[in-house]
Coordinates of C-alpha atoms and ligand atoms in Angstrom, one line a residue:
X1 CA 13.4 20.4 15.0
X2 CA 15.1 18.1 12.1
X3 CA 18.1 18.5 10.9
X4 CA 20.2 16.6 8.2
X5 CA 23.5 14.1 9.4
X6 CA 25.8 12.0 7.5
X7 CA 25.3 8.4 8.3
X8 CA 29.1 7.2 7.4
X9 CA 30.1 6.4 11.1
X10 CA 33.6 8.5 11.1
X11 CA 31.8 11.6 9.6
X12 CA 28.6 12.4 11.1
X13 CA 28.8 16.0 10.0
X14 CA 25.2 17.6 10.2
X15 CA 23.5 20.6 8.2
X16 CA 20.3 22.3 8.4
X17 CA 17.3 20.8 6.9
X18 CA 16.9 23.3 4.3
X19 CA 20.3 22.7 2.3
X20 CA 20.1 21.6 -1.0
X21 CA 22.1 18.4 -0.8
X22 CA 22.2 14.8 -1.6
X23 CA 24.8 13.7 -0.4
X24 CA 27.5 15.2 2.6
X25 CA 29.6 17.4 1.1
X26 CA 32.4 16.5 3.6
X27 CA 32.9 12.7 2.9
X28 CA 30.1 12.4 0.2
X29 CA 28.5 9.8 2.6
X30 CA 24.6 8.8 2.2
X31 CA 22.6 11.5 4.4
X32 CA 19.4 10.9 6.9
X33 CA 17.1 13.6 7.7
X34 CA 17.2 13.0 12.0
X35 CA 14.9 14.9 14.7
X36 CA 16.8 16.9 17.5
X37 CA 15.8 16.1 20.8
X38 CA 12.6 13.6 21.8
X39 CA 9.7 13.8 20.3
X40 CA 6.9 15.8 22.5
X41 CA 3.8 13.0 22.4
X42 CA 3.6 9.7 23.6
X43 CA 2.6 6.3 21.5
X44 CA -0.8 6.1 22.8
X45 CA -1.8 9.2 21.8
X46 CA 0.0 9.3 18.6
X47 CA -2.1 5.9 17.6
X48 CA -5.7 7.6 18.2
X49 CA -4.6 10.6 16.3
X50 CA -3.3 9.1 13.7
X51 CA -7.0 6.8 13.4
X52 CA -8.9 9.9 14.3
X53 CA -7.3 12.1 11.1
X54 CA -9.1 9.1 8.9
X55 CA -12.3 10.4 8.9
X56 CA -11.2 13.5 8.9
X57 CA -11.9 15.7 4.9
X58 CA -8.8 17.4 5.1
X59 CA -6.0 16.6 2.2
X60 CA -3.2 16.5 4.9
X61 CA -5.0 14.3 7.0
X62 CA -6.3 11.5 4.3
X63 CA -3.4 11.1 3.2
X64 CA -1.2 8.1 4.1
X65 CA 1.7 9.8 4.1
X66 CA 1.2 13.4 5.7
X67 CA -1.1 11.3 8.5
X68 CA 2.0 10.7 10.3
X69 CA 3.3 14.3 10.0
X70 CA 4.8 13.9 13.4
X71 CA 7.2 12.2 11.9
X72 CA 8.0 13.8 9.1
X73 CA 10.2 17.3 8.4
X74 CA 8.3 19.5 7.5
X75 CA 6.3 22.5 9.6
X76 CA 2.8 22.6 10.0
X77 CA 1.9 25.1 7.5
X78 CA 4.2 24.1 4.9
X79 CA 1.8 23.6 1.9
X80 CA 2.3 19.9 0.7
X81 CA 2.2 18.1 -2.9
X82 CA -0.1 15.7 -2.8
X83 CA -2.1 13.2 -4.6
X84 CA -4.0 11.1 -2.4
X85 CA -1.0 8.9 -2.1
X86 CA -0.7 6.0 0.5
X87 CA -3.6 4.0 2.5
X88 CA -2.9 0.9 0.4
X89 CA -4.7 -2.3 1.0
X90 CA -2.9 -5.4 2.7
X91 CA -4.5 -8.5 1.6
X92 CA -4.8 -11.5 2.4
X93 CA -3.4 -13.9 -0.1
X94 CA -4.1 -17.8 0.1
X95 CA -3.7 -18.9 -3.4
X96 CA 0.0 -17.0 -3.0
X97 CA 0.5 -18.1 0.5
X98 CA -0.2 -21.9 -0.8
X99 CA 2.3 -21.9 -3.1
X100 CA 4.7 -20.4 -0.6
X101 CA 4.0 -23.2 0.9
X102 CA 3.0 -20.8 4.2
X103 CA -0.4 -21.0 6.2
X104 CA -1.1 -17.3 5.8
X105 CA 1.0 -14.7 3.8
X106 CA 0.0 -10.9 3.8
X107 CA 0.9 -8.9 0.5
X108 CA 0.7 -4.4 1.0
X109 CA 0.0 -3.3 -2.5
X110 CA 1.8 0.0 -3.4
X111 CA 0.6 -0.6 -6.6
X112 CA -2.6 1.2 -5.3
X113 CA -1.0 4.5 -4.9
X114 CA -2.3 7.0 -7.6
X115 CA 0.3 6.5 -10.1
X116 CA 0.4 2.7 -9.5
X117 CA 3.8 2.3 -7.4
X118 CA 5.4 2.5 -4.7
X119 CA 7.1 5.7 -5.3
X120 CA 4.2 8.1 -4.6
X121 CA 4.8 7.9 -1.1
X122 CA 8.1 9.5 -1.8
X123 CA 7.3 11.5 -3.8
X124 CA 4.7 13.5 -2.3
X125 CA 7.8 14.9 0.2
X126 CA 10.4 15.2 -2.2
X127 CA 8.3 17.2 -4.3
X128 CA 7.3 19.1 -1.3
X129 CA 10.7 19.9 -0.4
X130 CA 11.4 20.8 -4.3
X131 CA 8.7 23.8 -4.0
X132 CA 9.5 25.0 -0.1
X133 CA 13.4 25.3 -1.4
X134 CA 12.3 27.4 -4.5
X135 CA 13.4 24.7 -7.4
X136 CA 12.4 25.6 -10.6
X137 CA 13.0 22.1 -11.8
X138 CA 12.8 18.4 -10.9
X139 CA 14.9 16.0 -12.2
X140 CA 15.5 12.1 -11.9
X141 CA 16.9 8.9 -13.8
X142 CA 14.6 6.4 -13.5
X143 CA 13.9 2.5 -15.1
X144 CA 9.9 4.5 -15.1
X145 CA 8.0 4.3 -12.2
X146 CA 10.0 7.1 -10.3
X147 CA 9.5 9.0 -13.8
X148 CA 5.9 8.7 -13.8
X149 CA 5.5 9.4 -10.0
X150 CA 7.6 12.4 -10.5
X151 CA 6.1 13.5 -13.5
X152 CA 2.5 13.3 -11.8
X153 CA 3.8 15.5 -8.6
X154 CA 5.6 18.3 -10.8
X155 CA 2.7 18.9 -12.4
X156 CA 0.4 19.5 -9.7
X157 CA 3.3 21.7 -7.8
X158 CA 3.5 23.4 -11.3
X159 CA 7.6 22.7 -11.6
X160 CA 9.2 22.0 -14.7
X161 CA 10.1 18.1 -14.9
X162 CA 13.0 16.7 -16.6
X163 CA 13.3 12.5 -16.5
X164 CA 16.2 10.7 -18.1
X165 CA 15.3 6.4 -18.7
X166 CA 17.3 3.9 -20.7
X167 CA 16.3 4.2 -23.7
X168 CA 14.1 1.1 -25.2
X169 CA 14.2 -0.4 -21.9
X170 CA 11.1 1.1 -19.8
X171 CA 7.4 -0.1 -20.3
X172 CA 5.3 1.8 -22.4
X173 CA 2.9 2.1 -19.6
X174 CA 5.5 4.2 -17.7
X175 CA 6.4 5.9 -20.0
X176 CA 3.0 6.7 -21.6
X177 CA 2.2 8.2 -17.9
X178 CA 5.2 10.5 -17.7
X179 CA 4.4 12.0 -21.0
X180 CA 0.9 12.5 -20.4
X181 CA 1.8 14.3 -17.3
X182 CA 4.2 16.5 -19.0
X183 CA 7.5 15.3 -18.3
X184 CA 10.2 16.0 -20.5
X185 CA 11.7 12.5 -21.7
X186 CA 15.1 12.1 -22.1
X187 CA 16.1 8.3 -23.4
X188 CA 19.6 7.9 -23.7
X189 CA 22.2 4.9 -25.1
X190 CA 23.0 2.4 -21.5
X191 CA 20.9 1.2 -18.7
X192 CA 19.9 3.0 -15.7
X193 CA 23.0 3.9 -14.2
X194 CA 24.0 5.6 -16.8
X195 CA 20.9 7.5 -16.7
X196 CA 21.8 7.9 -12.7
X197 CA 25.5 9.5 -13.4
X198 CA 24.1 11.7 -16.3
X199 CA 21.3 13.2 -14.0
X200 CA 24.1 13.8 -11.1
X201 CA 25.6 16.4 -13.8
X202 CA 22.7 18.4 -14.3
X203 CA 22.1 18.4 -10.9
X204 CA 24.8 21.0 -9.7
X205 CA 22.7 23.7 -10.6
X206 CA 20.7 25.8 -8.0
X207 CA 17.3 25.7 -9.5
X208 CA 17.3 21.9 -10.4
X209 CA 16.0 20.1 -7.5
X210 CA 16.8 15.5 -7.6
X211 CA 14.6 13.3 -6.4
X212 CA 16.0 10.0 -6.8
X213 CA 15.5 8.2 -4.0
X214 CA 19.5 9.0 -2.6
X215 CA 17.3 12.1 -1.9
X216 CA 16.7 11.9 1.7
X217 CA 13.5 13.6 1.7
X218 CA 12.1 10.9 -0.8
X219 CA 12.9 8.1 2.4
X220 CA 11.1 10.1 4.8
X221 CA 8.0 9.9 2.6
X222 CA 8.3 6.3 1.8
X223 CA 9.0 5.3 5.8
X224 CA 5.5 5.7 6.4
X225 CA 4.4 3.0 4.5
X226 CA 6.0 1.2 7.9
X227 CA 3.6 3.6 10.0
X228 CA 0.5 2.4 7.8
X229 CA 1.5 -1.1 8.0
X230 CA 2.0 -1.4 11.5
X231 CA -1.4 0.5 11.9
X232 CA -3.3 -2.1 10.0
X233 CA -1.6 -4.7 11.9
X234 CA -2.9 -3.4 15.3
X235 CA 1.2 -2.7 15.8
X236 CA 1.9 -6.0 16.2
X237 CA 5.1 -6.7 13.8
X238 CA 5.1 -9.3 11.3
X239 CA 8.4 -12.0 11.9
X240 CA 9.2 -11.0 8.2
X241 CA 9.3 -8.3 6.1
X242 CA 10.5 -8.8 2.1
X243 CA 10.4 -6.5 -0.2
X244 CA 12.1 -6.2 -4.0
X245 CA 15.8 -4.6 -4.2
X246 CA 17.0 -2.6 -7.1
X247 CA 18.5 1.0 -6.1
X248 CA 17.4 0.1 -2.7
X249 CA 15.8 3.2 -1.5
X250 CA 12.5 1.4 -0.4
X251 CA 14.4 -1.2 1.8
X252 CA 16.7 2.1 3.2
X253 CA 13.2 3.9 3.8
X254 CA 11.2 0.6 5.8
X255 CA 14.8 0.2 7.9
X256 CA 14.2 3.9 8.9
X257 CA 10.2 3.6 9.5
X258 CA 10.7 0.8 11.6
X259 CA 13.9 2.1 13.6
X260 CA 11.6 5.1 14.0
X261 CA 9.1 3.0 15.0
X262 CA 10.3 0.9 18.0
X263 CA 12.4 4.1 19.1
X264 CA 9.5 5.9 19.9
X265 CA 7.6 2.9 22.0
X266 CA 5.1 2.2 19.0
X267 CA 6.6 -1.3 17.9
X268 CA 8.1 -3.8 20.4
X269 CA 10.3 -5.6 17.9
X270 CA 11.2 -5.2 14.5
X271 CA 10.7 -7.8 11.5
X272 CA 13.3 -9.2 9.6
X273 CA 13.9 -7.0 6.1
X274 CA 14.6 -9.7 3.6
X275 CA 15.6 -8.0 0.0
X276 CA 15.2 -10.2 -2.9
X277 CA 17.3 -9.9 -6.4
X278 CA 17.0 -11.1 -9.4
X279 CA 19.8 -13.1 -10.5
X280 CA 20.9 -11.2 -12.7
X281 CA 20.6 -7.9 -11.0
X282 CA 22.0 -9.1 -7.8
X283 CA 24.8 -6.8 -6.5
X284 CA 23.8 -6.6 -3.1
X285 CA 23.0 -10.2 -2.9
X286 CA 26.4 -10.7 -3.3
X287 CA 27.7 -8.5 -0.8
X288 CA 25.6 -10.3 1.7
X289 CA 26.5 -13.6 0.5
X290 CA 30.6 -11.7 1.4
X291 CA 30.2 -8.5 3.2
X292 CA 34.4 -8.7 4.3
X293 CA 34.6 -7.4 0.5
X294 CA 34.4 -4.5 -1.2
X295 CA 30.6 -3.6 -2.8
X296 CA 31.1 -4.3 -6.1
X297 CA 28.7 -3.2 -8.7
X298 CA 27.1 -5.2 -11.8
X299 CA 28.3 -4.1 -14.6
X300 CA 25.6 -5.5 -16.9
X301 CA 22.3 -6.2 -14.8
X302 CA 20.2 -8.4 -16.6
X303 CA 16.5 -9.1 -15.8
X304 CA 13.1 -9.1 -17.7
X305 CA 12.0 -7.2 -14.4
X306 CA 12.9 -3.8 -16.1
X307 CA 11.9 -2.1 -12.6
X308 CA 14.8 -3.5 -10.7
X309 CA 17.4 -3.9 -13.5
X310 CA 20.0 -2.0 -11.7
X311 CA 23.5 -2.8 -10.8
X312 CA 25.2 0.1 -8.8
X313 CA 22.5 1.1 -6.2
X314 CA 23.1 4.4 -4.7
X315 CA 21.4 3.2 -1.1
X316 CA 23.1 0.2 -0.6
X317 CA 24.4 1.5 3.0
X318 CA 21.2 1.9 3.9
X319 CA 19.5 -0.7 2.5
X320 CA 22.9 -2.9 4.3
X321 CA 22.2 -0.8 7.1
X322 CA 18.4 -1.8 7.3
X323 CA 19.2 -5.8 6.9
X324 CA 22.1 -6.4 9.2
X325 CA 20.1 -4.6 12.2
X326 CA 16.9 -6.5 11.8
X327 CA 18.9 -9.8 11.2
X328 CA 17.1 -10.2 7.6
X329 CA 18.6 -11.4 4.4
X330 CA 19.3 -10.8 0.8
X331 CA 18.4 -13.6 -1.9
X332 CA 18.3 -13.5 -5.5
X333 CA 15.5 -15.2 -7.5
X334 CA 15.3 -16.9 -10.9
X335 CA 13.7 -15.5 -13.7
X336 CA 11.5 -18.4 -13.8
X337 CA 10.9 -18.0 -10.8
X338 CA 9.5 -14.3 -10.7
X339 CA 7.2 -15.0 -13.7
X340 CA 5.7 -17.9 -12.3
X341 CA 5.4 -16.4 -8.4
X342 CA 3.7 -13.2 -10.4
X343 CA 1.1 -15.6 -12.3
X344 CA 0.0 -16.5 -8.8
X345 CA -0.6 -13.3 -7.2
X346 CA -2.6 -12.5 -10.1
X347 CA -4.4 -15.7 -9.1
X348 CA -5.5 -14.2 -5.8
X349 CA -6.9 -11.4 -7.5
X350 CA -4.2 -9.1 -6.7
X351 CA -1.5 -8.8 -9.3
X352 CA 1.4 -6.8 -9.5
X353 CA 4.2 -6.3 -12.2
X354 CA 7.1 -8.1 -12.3
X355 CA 9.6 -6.4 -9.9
X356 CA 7.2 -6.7 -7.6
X357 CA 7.0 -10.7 -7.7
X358 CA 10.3 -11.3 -6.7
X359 CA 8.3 -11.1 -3.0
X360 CA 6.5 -14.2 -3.4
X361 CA 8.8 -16.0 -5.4
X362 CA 12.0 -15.1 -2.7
X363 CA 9.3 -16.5 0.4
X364 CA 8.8 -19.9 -1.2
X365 CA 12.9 -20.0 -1.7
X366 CA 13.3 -19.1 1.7
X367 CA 10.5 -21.6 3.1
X368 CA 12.5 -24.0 1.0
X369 CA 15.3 -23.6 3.1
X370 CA 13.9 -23.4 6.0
X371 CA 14.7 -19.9 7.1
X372 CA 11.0 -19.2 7.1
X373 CA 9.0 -21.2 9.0
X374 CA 5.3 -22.2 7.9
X375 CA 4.0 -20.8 11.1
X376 CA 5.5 -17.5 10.5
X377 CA 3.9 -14.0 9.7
X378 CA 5.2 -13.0 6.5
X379 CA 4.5 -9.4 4.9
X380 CA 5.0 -8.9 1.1
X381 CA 5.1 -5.5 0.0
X382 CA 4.4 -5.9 -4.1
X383 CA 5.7 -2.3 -5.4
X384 CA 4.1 -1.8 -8.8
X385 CA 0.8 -2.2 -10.3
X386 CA -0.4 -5.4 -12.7
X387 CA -1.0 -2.8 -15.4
X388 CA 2.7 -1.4 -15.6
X389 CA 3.7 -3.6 -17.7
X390 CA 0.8 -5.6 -19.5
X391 CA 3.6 -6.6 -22.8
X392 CA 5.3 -9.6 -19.7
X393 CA 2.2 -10.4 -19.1
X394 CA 0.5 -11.0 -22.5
X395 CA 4.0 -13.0 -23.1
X396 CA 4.0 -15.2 -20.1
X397 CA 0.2 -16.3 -20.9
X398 CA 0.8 -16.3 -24.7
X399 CA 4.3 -18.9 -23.9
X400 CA 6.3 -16.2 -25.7
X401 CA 7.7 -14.8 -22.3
X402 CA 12.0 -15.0 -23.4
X403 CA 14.5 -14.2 -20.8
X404 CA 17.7 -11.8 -20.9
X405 CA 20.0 -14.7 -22.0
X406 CA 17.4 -15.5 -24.4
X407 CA 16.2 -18.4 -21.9
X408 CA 12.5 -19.6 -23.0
X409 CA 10.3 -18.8 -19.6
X410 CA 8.2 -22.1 -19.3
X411 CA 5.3 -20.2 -17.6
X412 CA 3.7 -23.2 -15.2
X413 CA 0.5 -20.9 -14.9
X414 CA -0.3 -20.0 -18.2
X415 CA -3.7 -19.2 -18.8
X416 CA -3.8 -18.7 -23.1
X417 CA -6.5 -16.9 -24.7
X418 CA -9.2 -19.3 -26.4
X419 CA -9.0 -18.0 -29.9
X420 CA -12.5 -19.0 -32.6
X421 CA -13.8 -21.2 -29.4
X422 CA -16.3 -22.9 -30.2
X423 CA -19.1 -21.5 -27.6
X424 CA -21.8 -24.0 -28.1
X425 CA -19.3 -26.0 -26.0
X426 CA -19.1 -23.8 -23.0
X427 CA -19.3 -26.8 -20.9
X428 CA -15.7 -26.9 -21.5
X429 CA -14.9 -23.7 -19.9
X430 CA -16.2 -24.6 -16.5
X431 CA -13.6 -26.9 -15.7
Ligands
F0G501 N1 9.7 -2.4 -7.6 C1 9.4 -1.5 -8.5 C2 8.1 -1.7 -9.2 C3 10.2 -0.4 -8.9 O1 9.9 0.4 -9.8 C4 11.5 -0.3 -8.2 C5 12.4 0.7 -8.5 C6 11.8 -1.3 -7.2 C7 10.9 -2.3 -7.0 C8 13.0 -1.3 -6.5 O2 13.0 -0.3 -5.5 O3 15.0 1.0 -6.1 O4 13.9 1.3 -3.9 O5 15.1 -0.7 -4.4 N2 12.3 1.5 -9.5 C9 13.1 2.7 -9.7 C10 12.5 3.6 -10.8 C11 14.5 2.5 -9.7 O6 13.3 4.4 -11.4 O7 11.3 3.6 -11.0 P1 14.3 0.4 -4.9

């Protein structure tokens, strides 16, 4: 019923679901994982099954991801990975939506997935696929939240787990998880793409299964999150849809959701997928700021937001493809700018690691410009949780937060701990 197709337009070529590949092995061209023929039920009824599985006890069903099984490629009784992932909140978020200068802004925590990112909802399928294909081991490069995520799914499928991170570059909450879990860390000398070409290698053998996210099994997974979201917005599609960029598989996976979406009657109109940089991570930016030219990779990414510090993204068609056909944009951000836009989600009570601010702080650019009007809906999806990386945060509030070109971060929301206060005047601290 699914099948796997090259997306390179002069290519196309098509293989079975169940080949081990990553990319097509005729023009080495990104792959999608596409149904044949129409699918067999129609929107209505698809919406009140999808509702009716929430109350139902079964793993499959309370999942966010494997709720939308329909969708996904994968038979019936193929026995799934799973954690619980998915079913993350979308909140309100005034304080954030102020400052935006917006009347209303909506932020989807992935955070709240059970290893605190985004990547769960991946994950769960990828890992899936690892076992159903017989892989003895996983393996991925990773700047640590795809290393913890994986880490967490091998070891409830029982598969060895091999990550490879940048050495002295990954948060110590990351990287704390994937060695609790079991993972076998690898650091090595260079950033994450160096990581990237080195897990390629190891790849080529049979039992070793990849599951970064040029893994096409890991995008099916993720596209749900646009299933869930559309869900809890009674499918009525936000006029904006932003979301952080750095290997850009998540922008790839909500292009696909919501293609998937509105090609199957569900959604009327897509949002606009708005990818935000930061500065000095910003390769795609620049190709969409110039897409006659070549894609031409960062050499050196620079950013404090260790997450997205990434300069040759393996998904960028994708991710271009996922932009250009919802008429969205890609910006870059300041690194000002994302400490100071991730003080303020933490002032709605929300919170999310730095990556994940580049949201907030790209809407109140683009509100700035005008592109977003203050009467538009705006969806944020923030992709990590507060606690990934608590060092950036201690810094920021401490005024100690020091950029990558050694640029002092003048935090405009600092909130510094009250050392030997005096509590007989706790007056003080109600103002
Ligand atoms: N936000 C967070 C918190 C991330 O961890 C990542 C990617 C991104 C945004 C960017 O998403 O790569 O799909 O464009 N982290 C990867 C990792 C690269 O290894 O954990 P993307």
């Amino acid at each position: 019923m699914f099948f796997q197709r090259c997306i390179t337009p002069d290519c196309r070529a098509e293989y079975t679901i169940d080949e081990r590949l990553y990319v097509c092995s005729r023009c080495g061209g990104l792959l999608d994982v596409e149904r044949a023929g129409p699918l067999a039920t129609d929107a209505a009824s698809l919406r009140s099954l999808w509702r009716q599985r929430l109350s139902s006890l079964a793993t499959r069903d309370r999942s966010g991801v494997w709720r939308f099984r329909e969708f996904l490629p994968f038979d019936d009784d193929t026995r799934v990975v799973s954690l619980g992932e998915g079913n993350t909140p979308l909140y309100d978020a005034p304080r954030s939506a102020d400052y935006c200068r917006l009347s209303q802004l909506k932020l989807k925590h992935q955070g709240n997935n059970p290893t605190g990112s985004f990547k769960d909802t991946g994950m769960t399928a990828a890992v899936t696929q690892a076992r159903k294909l017989g892989a003895r081991m996983v393996v991925c490069a990773s700047t640590g939240n795809t290393a913890a995520s994986l880490a967490a799914y091998a070891a409830r499928a029982d598969l060895t787990c091999a990550i490879v991170v940048p050495g002295g570059q990954v948060s110590h909450a990351k990287l704390a998880q994937a060695l609790d879990y079991g993972a076998k860390v690898v650091e090595i000398e260079g950033n994450f793409d160096a990581c990237m070409n080195a897990i390629r290698d190891l790849s080529r053998d049979d039992s070793v299964y990849l599951v970064n996210s040029i893994n096409p099994f890991r995008i099916e997974g993720q596209k749900t999150v646009a299933f869930e979201l559309a869900e809890q917005l009674g499918w009525q599609m936000p006029d904006h849809l932003v979301l952080p960029g750095g290997n850009l598989g998540n922008s790839s996976a909500f292009g696909k959701g919501f293609r998937e979406l509105l090609a199957s009657g569900l959604i009327d109109r897509q949002p606009k997928i708005t990818v935000v940089q930061a500065e000095g991570a910003a390769p795609f930016a620049r190709f969409y700021s110039d897409h006659e030219t070549d894609f031409v990779n960062e050499a050196e990414p620079k950013t404090l937001a260790s997450a997205i510090k990434i300069g040759a993204p393996v998904s960028w068609r994708k991710a271009w493809r996922a932009v250009s056909e919802t008429g969205g944009s890609v910006i870059t951000v300041s690194e000002q700018e994302i400490a100071d836009a991730k003080a303020m989600i933490g002032r709605d009570g929300i919170g999310c690691e730095p990556a994940s601010a580049t949201t907030v702080a790209g809407i109140r650019k683009l509100v700035g410009e005008s592109a977003i009007k203050d009467d538009e809906s705006v969806v944020a999806i923030l992709t990590g949780h507060l606690l990934k990386d608590t060092d950036y945060v201690m810094k920021y509030h401490s005024e100690t937060l020091v950029g990558p070109d050694a640029q002092q971060i003048r935090g405009r929301f600092v909130n510094k701990p009250m050392r030997g206060q005096d509590l007989r005047n706790f007056q003080d601290l109600q103002d």
